[in-house]
Amino acid sequence: MRHEFKKIEPKWQAKWDEAGIFKAVDHSDKPKFYGLVEFPYPSGAGMHVGHIKAYSSIEVVSRKRRMEGYNVLFPIGFDAYGLPTENYAIKTNTHPRIITDQNIEKFSNQLRKVGFSYDWDRVIDTTQEDYYKWTQWIFLKMFDKGLAYRDRAFVNYCPSCKVVLSNEDSQGGKCDICHSDVVQKSKDVWYLRITEYADRLLKGLDTVDYPENIKQQQVNWIGKSTGAFVNFTVDGIEDKLEIYTTRPDTLFGVTFMVIAPEHPLIDKYADKISNMDAIEAYRVECNKKTEFERTQLVKDKTGVKIAGLEAINPINGKKIPIFIADYVMMGYGTGAIMAVPAHDQRDYDFAKAFGVDIIEVIKGGDIAVEAYTGDGEMINSGFLNGYKKKKDFIARMIEELEKMGIGKGGVQFKMKDWAFNRQRYWGEPIPIIHCDTCGDVGVPYEELPLKLPAVENFEPGQDGESPLAKIESFVNCTCPKCGKPAKRETDTMPQWAGSSWYFLRYIDPHNDDEFAAMEKLNYWMPVDWYNGGMEHVTRHMIYSRFWHQFLYDLGVVNTPEPYAKRSAQGLILGPDGDKMSKSKGNVIDPLDMVEEYGADTLRTYILFMGDYGAATPWSDSSMKGVARFMKRVAGLVDIVSDKPISSSLETKLHQTIKKVSSDIENTKFNTAIATMMAFLNDVEAEKNITKEALSMFIRILCPFAPHICEEIWEVMGEEGFCSIAPWPQYEEAKTVESTVEIGVQVNGRLKATIVIPRDGEKDEILAIAKANEKVAQAIGDATIRKEIYVPNKIVNIVAK
């Protein structure tokens, strides 16, 4: 049989659709499997080979599960709100709705051509009203519970995209979308209080099956630290400066404080400060810097000493100067820090630059040269002097702080509350009404969805204003509480909103009364296996776990964690070993590969490239090698006979089934494919295979290359679809070779290798060994003194 993929692949894709074999059945008696991939952002460029790799792992597992008798939910959808579509819409003067619909259609056709076994009846689109109604519903529930709030703050603002960005979306001081420099801007910002769930997010990691590196990234992102909150009085005024420190034991070494240039204490007591002009000038310079620039460790130390205000070290009563410096920010901690220059290098450099005292409190370094950041015995520290264990002297200091009423033990998190609004058109409208009498009021639930108005001009406004602010019919409304004239919120939600709960909507995508019925959630949740990119294991995964835990607290979902298991794929690099990029000309179009080699070849090659979690360069020659493998698989039909296969080949078949079954579960797809290639070599060497053996072989190949396997299945006269035929079972006894090859030594030197019956009797094995011509020659006329046989391993004959 020839591998005529251009005929075979469309044929079987149509048959699958017609028969509906990939549709998930709610409340089936079968065991369930919910496999999830990160739904794509439907860009105009369409799919790339990275999409194929990202989706192929759960595709293979889902196909295997169906064959194992599971009721499988393997859905797909589109995360379609966001800046790229809107920017392209502005550039081409085309409404983003039109562009989104075109892109989704293109993506869907491409996914179908590759033969993914999605349940196409459950497709979701985050931009559709019946979807974002429930995104808004969840936001309102958070608002009702105090987890969504508005505050004025300095934010990361992209002047190019004209949008506020979260810290996560502006890492390195660059906009995630356009890569322009981000600046600081004072704006009203909607936040989600994700920090309320920080501990829960950490503890939840103990209950899930995630790789350790993914867990560690989330742990680092959340950034829990233990320490103490300490109150420093300011000489001559009632206000105190609260700081948080992980090293309260070093309080005796505090010689100055630093507060954020934006700290409200400065303006409140401006009349006491004699150098406000210098402070204001420094503030202007800080506002020109991004948060990333302000918090860099390696940079020149700048700051201004506040003339007129001094703090008092609460532990020894000494007056210490207060500075403002750009590296302290109001959004981090309390907006104030204590400085221990003898034991912190940044504080040390600052103290040297500004001529501040440096007092050593931990023995072990040379503070004349640099800060000592190691452990050691406490000195110059009053009641802590002589302590040598860090754990002990930290605990002792916290005890003293609490006894004196000037501090207490506590924890803090590096993760900040999630900035949740964007000043753009193409996003979910935030369902809030601003009333001069009632304040911020939620849109009544019965009025959801608050629809995104259809507009012709969707360009962003000046100074970061949302384009919705220009639509009077949208903005002007009535307060649902008091009935007075009010204004709608005109910002929209970030792209992360729709992806924070999409896995729940797949379960009940057409429900108009709730985002998903509890009886369906009880059946399908949690997601059994979720695969995606490493770039999403912090932001998206933490955000969606936060939303899910909140919904669990509301009692509207049945599991505390959404994902039971998570895996991640590595990048596919260009043939040159670099990351694929249009500018480098090294991008591989998957549809070109389907056209030239077929979907089965593409699917199999992408999983054969190398370790699934590693970055691997594309290789045209290897792609062609897989294409030859497909042709040879098709050719197996021509050598089917009634002649039994050899016992050796039968053993190889059962070994192959065992290894492929195991490798799929361990995402070792490349070795699974290599094992099937080796089996094909063995079959071709015998030039014979039975119908039964071929049936077993194509069933384990089917998850990787389903079209050719369906065709062979049909040609062999089998009933139904190979894709839902029972997964082959290996017999353990048949995975063991009946013979084994071992070495024979004479006087400790290898003389020959022999094939023996596995687990044969010692006398029989020794007889076979001595009958070997090379062994006989080595022994010659010598007398055999000793015969050693290690079962199935080696024979050693001592002859003198």
XYZ file of C-alpha atoms in Angstrom, residues 20 35 241 279 284 319 321 358 402 691 749 784:
12
model
C -18.444 12.339 16.121
C -6.888 16.800 28.861
C 7.510 54.718 59.834
C 13.226 66.594 47.094
C 10.734 64.551 38.923
C 18.655 59.344 66.073
C 18.929 60.291 59.175
C 28.599 51.824 59.370
C 6.797 42.353 70.845
C -2.805 -9.441 10.653
C 39.789 -13.093 29.625
C 39.853 -27.180 34.147
